[in-house]
Amino acid sequence: MIAMTTRFTNLIKLSVGSESVESMADWQTSRRAQTADGLPRHVTRMWPKRSEEILNGGSLYWVIKGLVQCRQRVLRLDEVIGEDGIRRCAIVLDPEIIRVAPSQKRPFQGWRYLQPEDSPADLGARRACEDSLPPELAGALAEIGVL
């Protein structure tokens, strides 16, 4: 008998207000952006229906300045009740930020599912340590297929 394995899926989200991967990382160190155990989280109104697939190895890919630039593994989904009494979902993330090959992404609201085959590739450790390009230049290079 062949065991069925659950496929994983990713999420993609705009990092609103972030100017760079570094500024997003700085925000995630603030108490407001963390869970009680100190892990970074992103609170969203909608609970993912495909939570099992996300928790089976999925990541949250961040769009910063119109480019998908990095990802973080999703560790768990916590229920959060807002001051207004509404149930929300806290996407709890691994603090390690993994840079990915920059790719353009138009603005959208909320988060979206992102299939593994459509996800940008991770940059090698050597490239991840390089100084990041200005977003405009990285976007132009991604548009013509250089990045």
PDB file of C-alpha atoms in Angstrom:
ATOM      1  CA  MET A   1       0.000   0.000   0.000  1.00  0.00           C
ATOM      2  CA  ILE A   2       1.333   3.435  -0.958  1.00  0.00           C
ATOM      3  CA  ALA A   3       1.034   6.098   1.713  1.00  0.00           C
ATOM      4  CA  MET A   4      -0.540   9.365   0.630  1.00  0.00           C
ATOM      5  CA  THR A   5       1.540  12.402   1.437  1.00  0.00           C
ATOM      6  CA  THR A   6      -0.082  15.774   1.842  1.00  0.00           C
ATOM      7  CA  ARG A   7       1.209  18.260  -0.667  1.00  0.00           C
ATOM      8  CA  PHE A   8       2.293  21.609   0.684  1.00  0.00           C
ATOM      9  CA  THR A   9       1.415  25.062  -0.518  1.00  0.00           C
ATOM     10  CA  ASN A  10       2.749  28.534   0.187  1.00  0.00           C
ATOM     11  CA  LEU A  11       1.228  31.925   0.846  1.00  0.00           C
ATOM     12  CA  ILE A  12       2.182  35.257  -0.701  1.00  0.00           C
ATOM     13  CA  LYS A  13       1.547  38.623   0.918  1.00  0.00           C
ATOM     14  CA  LEU A  14       2.470  42.282   0.441  1.00  0.00           C
ATOM     15  CA  SER A  15       4.714  43.639   3.182  1.00  0.00           C
ATOM     16  CA  VAL A  16       2.924  46.976   3.356  1.00  0.00           C
ATOM     17  CA  GLY A  17       5.128  49.787   4.605  1.00  0.00           C
ATOM     18  CA  SER A  18       8.399  47.894   4.179  1.00  0.00           C
ATOM     19  CA  GLU A  19      11.081  49.640   2.167  1.00  0.00           C
ATOM     20  CA  SER A  20      13.411  46.626   2.118  1.00  0.00           C
ATOM     21  CA  VAL A  21      13.892  43.119   3.485  1.00  0.00           C
ATOM     22  CA  GLU A  22      15.901  44.698   6.297  1.00  0.00           C
ATOM     23  CA  SER A  23      13.111  47.104   7.280  1.00  0.00           C
ATOM     24  CA  MET A  24      10.645  44.197   7.330  1.00  0.00           C
ATOM     25  CA  ALA A  25      13.044  42.220   9.555  1.00  0.00           C
ATOM     26  CA  ASP A  26      13.350  45.225  11.883  1.00  0.00           C
ATOM     27  CA  TRP A  27       9.546  45.459  12.176  1.00  0.00           C
ATOM     28  CA  GLN A  28       9.343  41.765  13.043  1.00  0.00           C
ATOM     29  CA  THR A  29      11.584  42.319  16.077  1.00  0.00           C
ATOM     30  CA  SER A  30       9.040  44.710  17.614  1.00  0.00           C
ATOM     31  CA  ARG A  31       6.851  43.308  20.390  1.00  0.00           C
ATOM     32  CA  ARG A  32       3.747  44.275  18.418  1.00  0.00           C
ATOM     33  CA  ALA A  33       4.741  41.928  15.595  1.00  0.00           C
ATOM     34  CA  GLN A  34       5.538  38.940  17.818  1.00  0.00           C
ATOM     35  CA  THR A  35       3.745  36.118  19.544  1.00  0.00           C
ATOM     36  CA  ALA A  36       4.038  35.597  23.305  1.00  0.00           C
ATOM     37  CA  ASP A  37       6.943  33.202  22.625  1.00  0.00           C
ATOM     38  CA  GLY A  38       8.821  35.893  20.654  1.00  0.00           C
ATOM     39  CA  LEU A  39       8.248  34.539  17.133  1.00  0.00           C
ATOM     40  CA  PRO A  40       7.307  36.912  14.317  1.00  0.00           C
ATOM     41  CA  ARG A  41       3.700  36.765  13.183  1.00  0.00           C
ATOM     42  CA  HIS A  42       1.388  38.348  10.702  1.00  0.00           C
ATOM     43  CA  VAL A  43      -2.233  38.730  11.792  1.00  0.00           C
ATOM     44  CA  THR A  44      -4.810  38.469   9.044  1.00  0.00           C
ATOM     45  CA  ARG A  45      -8.594  38.551   8.994  1.00  0.00           C
ATOM     46  CA  MET A  46      -9.078  35.358   7.006  1.00  0.00           C
ATOM     47  CA  TRP A  47      -8.138  31.844   8.151  1.00  0.00           C
ATOM     48  CA  PRO A  48      -6.586  29.777   5.321  1.00  0.00           C
ATOM     49  CA  LYS A  49      -8.886  26.922   4.313  1.00  0.00           C
ATOM     50  CA  ARG A  50      -5.814  24.972   3.171  1.00  0.00           C
ATOM     51  CA  SER A  51      -4.069  25.280   6.537  1.00  0.00           C
ATOM     52  CA  GLU A  52      -2.975  21.622   6.569  1.00  0.00           C
ATOM     53  CA  GLU A  53      -1.099  22.132   3.288  1.00  0.00           C
ATOM     54  CA  ILE A  54       0.526  25.332   4.545  1.00  0.00           C
ATOM     55  CA  LEU A  55       1.653  23.660   7.774  1.00  0.00           C
ATOM     56  CA  ASN A  56       3.109  20.741   5.810  1.00  0.00           C
ATOM     57  CA  GLY A  57       6.211  22.723   4.769  1.00  0.00           C
ATOM     58  CA  GLY A  58       4.814  25.953   3.340  1.00  0.00           C
ATOM     59  CA  SER A  59       6.309  29.430   3.510  1.00  0.00           C
ATOM     60  CA  LEU A  60       5.013  32.972   3.414  1.00  0.00           C
ATOM     61  CA  TYR A  61       6.577  34.814   0.462  1.00  0.00           C
ATOM     62  CA  TRP A  62       6.879  38.564   0.986  1.00  0.00           C
ATOM     63  CA  VAL A  63       6.330  41.163  -1.756  1.00  0.00           C
ATOM     64  CA  ILE A  64       8.313  44.311  -0.987  1.00  0.00           C
ATOM     65  CA  LYS A  65       8.218  47.304  -3.331  1.00  0.00           C
ATOM     66  CA  GLY A  66       6.548  45.277  -6.111  1.00  0.00           C
ATOM     67  CA  LEU A  67       9.034  42.385  -5.947  1.00  0.00           C
ATOM     68  CA  VAL A  68       8.845  39.009  -4.257  1.00  0.00           C
ATOM     69  CA  GLN A  69      12.114  39.244  -2.311  1.00  0.00           C
ATOM     70  CA  CYS A  70      12.087  36.750   0.542  1.00  0.00           C
ATOM     71  CA  ARG A  71      10.209  34.050   2.375  1.00  0.00           C
ATOM     72  CA  GLN A  72       9.744  32.670   5.866  1.00  0.00           C
ATOM     73  CA  ARG A  73       8.597  29.185   6.828  1.00  0.00           C
ATOM     74  CA  VAL A  74       5.143  29.042   8.391  1.00  0.00           C
ATOM     75  CA  LEU A  75       5.421  27.339  11.787  1.00  0.00           C
ATOM     76  CA  ARG A  76       1.811  27.437  12.943  1.00  0.00           C
ATOM     77  CA  LEU A  77      -1.494  29.287  12.741  1.00  0.00           C
ATOM     78  CA  ASP A  78      -2.767  30.796  16.007  1.00  0.00           C
ATOM     79  CA  GLU A  79      -6.233  32.069  16.716  1.00  0.00           C
ATOM     80  CA  VAL A  80      -6.295  35.705  17.816  1.00  0.00           C
ATOM     81  CA  ILE A  81      -9.400  37.497  19.029  1.00  0.00           C
ATOM     82  CA  GLY A  82      -9.201  41.211  18.278  1.00  0.00           C
ATOM     83  CA  GLU A  83     -10.335  44.011  20.558  1.00  0.00           C
ATOM     84  CA  ASP A  84     -13.488  44.054  18.414  1.00  0.00           C
ATOM     85  CA  GLY A  85     -14.208  40.407  19.316  1.00  0.00           C
ATOM     86  CA  ILE A  86     -13.528  39.154  15.779  1.00  0.00           C
ATOM     87  CA  ARG A  87     -11.555  35.939  15.316  1.00  0.00           C
ATOM     88  CA  ARG A  88      -8.382  36.374  13.263  1.00  0.00           C
ATOM     89  CA  CYS A  89      -5.480  34.201  12.162  1.00  0.00           C
ATOM     90  CA  ALA A  90      -1.913  34.864  13.296  1.00  0.00           C
ATOM     91  CA  ILE A  91       0.482  33.312  10.788  1.00  0.00           C
ATOM     92  CA  VAL A  92       3.452  32.450  13.008  1.00  0.00           C
ATOM     93  CA  LEU A  93       6.751  32.527  11.128  1.00  0.00           C
ATOM     94  CA  ASP A  94      10.251  31.165  11.476  1.00  0.00           C
ATOM     95  CA  PRO A  95      12.475  34.155  12.281  1.00  0.00           C
ATOM     96  CA  GLU A  96      14.921  33.096   9.534  1.00  0.00           C
ATOM     97  CA  ILE A  97      14.345  35.204   6.423  1.00  0.00           C
ATOM     98  CA  ILE A  98      15.353  33.434   3.214  1.00  0.00           C
ATOM     99  CA  ARG A  99      16.025  35.648   0.217  1.00  0.00           C
ATOM    100  CA  VAL A 100      14.595  34.494  -3.086  1.00  0.00           C
ATOM    101  CA  ALA A 101      15.246  35.402  -6.706  1.00  0.00           C
ATOM    102  CA  PRO A 102      13.405  38.722  -7.110  1.00  0.00           C
ATOM    103  CA  SER A 103      10.308  38.515  -9.272  1.00  0.00           C
ATOM    104  CA  GLN A 104       7.724  41.161 -10.035  1.00  0.00           C
ATOM    105  CA  LYS A 105       4.288  40.991  -8.486  1.00  0.00           C
ATOM    106  CA  ARG A 106       1.442  43.446  -8.956  1.00  0.00           C
ATOM    107  CA  PRO A 107      -0.376  44.752  -5.878  1.00  0.00           C
ATOM    108  CA  PHE A 108      -3.220  42.686  -4.437  1.00  0.00           C
ATOM    109  CA  GLN A 109      -5.196  42.666  -1.208  1.00  0.00           C
ATOM    110  CA  GLY A 110      -4.806  40.116   1.559  1.00  0.00           C
ATOM    111  CA  TRP A 111      -2.795  36.964   0.996  1.00  0.00           C
ATOM    112  CA  ARG A 112      -2.954  34.431  -1.818  1.00  0.00           C
ATOM    113  CA  TYR A 113      -1.984  30.798  -2.170  1.00  0.00           C
ATOM    114  CA  LEU A 114       1.258  30.257  -4.076  1.00  0.00           C
ATOM    115  CA  GLN A 115       1.993  26.822  -5.479  1.00  0.00           C
ATOM    116  CA  PRO A 116       5.551  25.503  -5.011  1.00  0.00           C
ATOM    117  CA  GLU A 117       6.099  25.313  -8.769  1.00  0.00           C
ATOM    118  CA  ASP A 118       5.199  29.022  -9.095  1.00  0.00           C
ATOM    119  CA  SER A 119       7.375  30.132  -6.176  1.00  0.00           C
ATOM    120  CA  PRO A 120      10.638  32.017  -6.785  1.00  0.00           C
ATOM    121  CA  ALA A 121      13.785  29.980  -6.146  1.00  0.00           C
ATOM    122  CA  ASP A 122      15.848  30.585  -3.041  1.00  0.00           C
ATOM    123  CA  LEU A 123      19.060  32.485  -3.583  1.00  0.00           C
ATOM    124  CA  GLY A 124      22.154  30.515  -2.744  1.00  0.00           C
ATOM    125  CA  ALA A 125      23.900  31.397   0.526  1.00  0.00           C
ATOM    126  CA  ARG A 126      26.556  33.235  -1.458  1.00  0.00           C
ATOM    127  CA  ARG A 127      24.042  35.445  -3.312  1.00  0.00           C
ATOM    128  CA  ALA A 128      21.910  36.031  -0.204  1.00  0.00           C
ATOM    129  CA  CYS A 129      24.884  37.753   1.469  1.00  0.00           C
ATOM    130  CA  GLU A 130      25.379  40.184  -1.415  1.00  0.00           C
ATOM    131  CA  ASP A 131      24.195  43.746  -1.046  1.00  0.00           C
ATOM    132  CA  SER A 132      20.630  43.944  -2.302  1.00  0.00           C
ATOM    133  CA  LEU A 133      19.942  45.932  -5.435  1.00  0.00           C
ATOM    134  CA  PRO A 134      17.693  48.986  -5.285  1.00  0.00           C
ATOM    135  CA  PRO A 135      14.100  47.779  -5.821  1.00  0.00           C
ATOM    136  CA  GLU A 136      13.720  49.713  -9.093  1.00  0.00           C
ATOM    137  CA  LEU A 137      16.846  48.119 -10.579  1.00  0.00           C
ATOM    138  CA  ALA A 138      15.974  44.624  -9.311  1.00  0.00           C
ATOM    139  CA  GLY A 139      12.475  45.041 -10.801  1.00  0.00           C
ATOM    140  CA  ALA A 140      13.828  46.122 -14.174  1.00  0.00           C
ATOM    141  CA  LEU A 141      16.272  43.222 -14.261  1.00  0.00           C
ATOM    142  CA  ALA A 142      13.549  40.759 -13.243  1.00  0.00           C
ATOM    143  CA  GLU A 143      11.270  42.127 -15.975  1.00  0.00           C
ATOM    144  CA  ILE A 144      13.837  41.363 -18.695  1.00  0.00           C
ATOM    145  CA  GLY A 145      14.713  37.985 -17.163  1.00  0.00           C
ATOM    146  CA  VAL A 146      18.198  38.770 -15.884  1.00  0.00           C
ATOM    147  CA  LEU A 147      17.296  38.015 -12.232  1.00  0.00           C
TER     148      LEU A 147
END
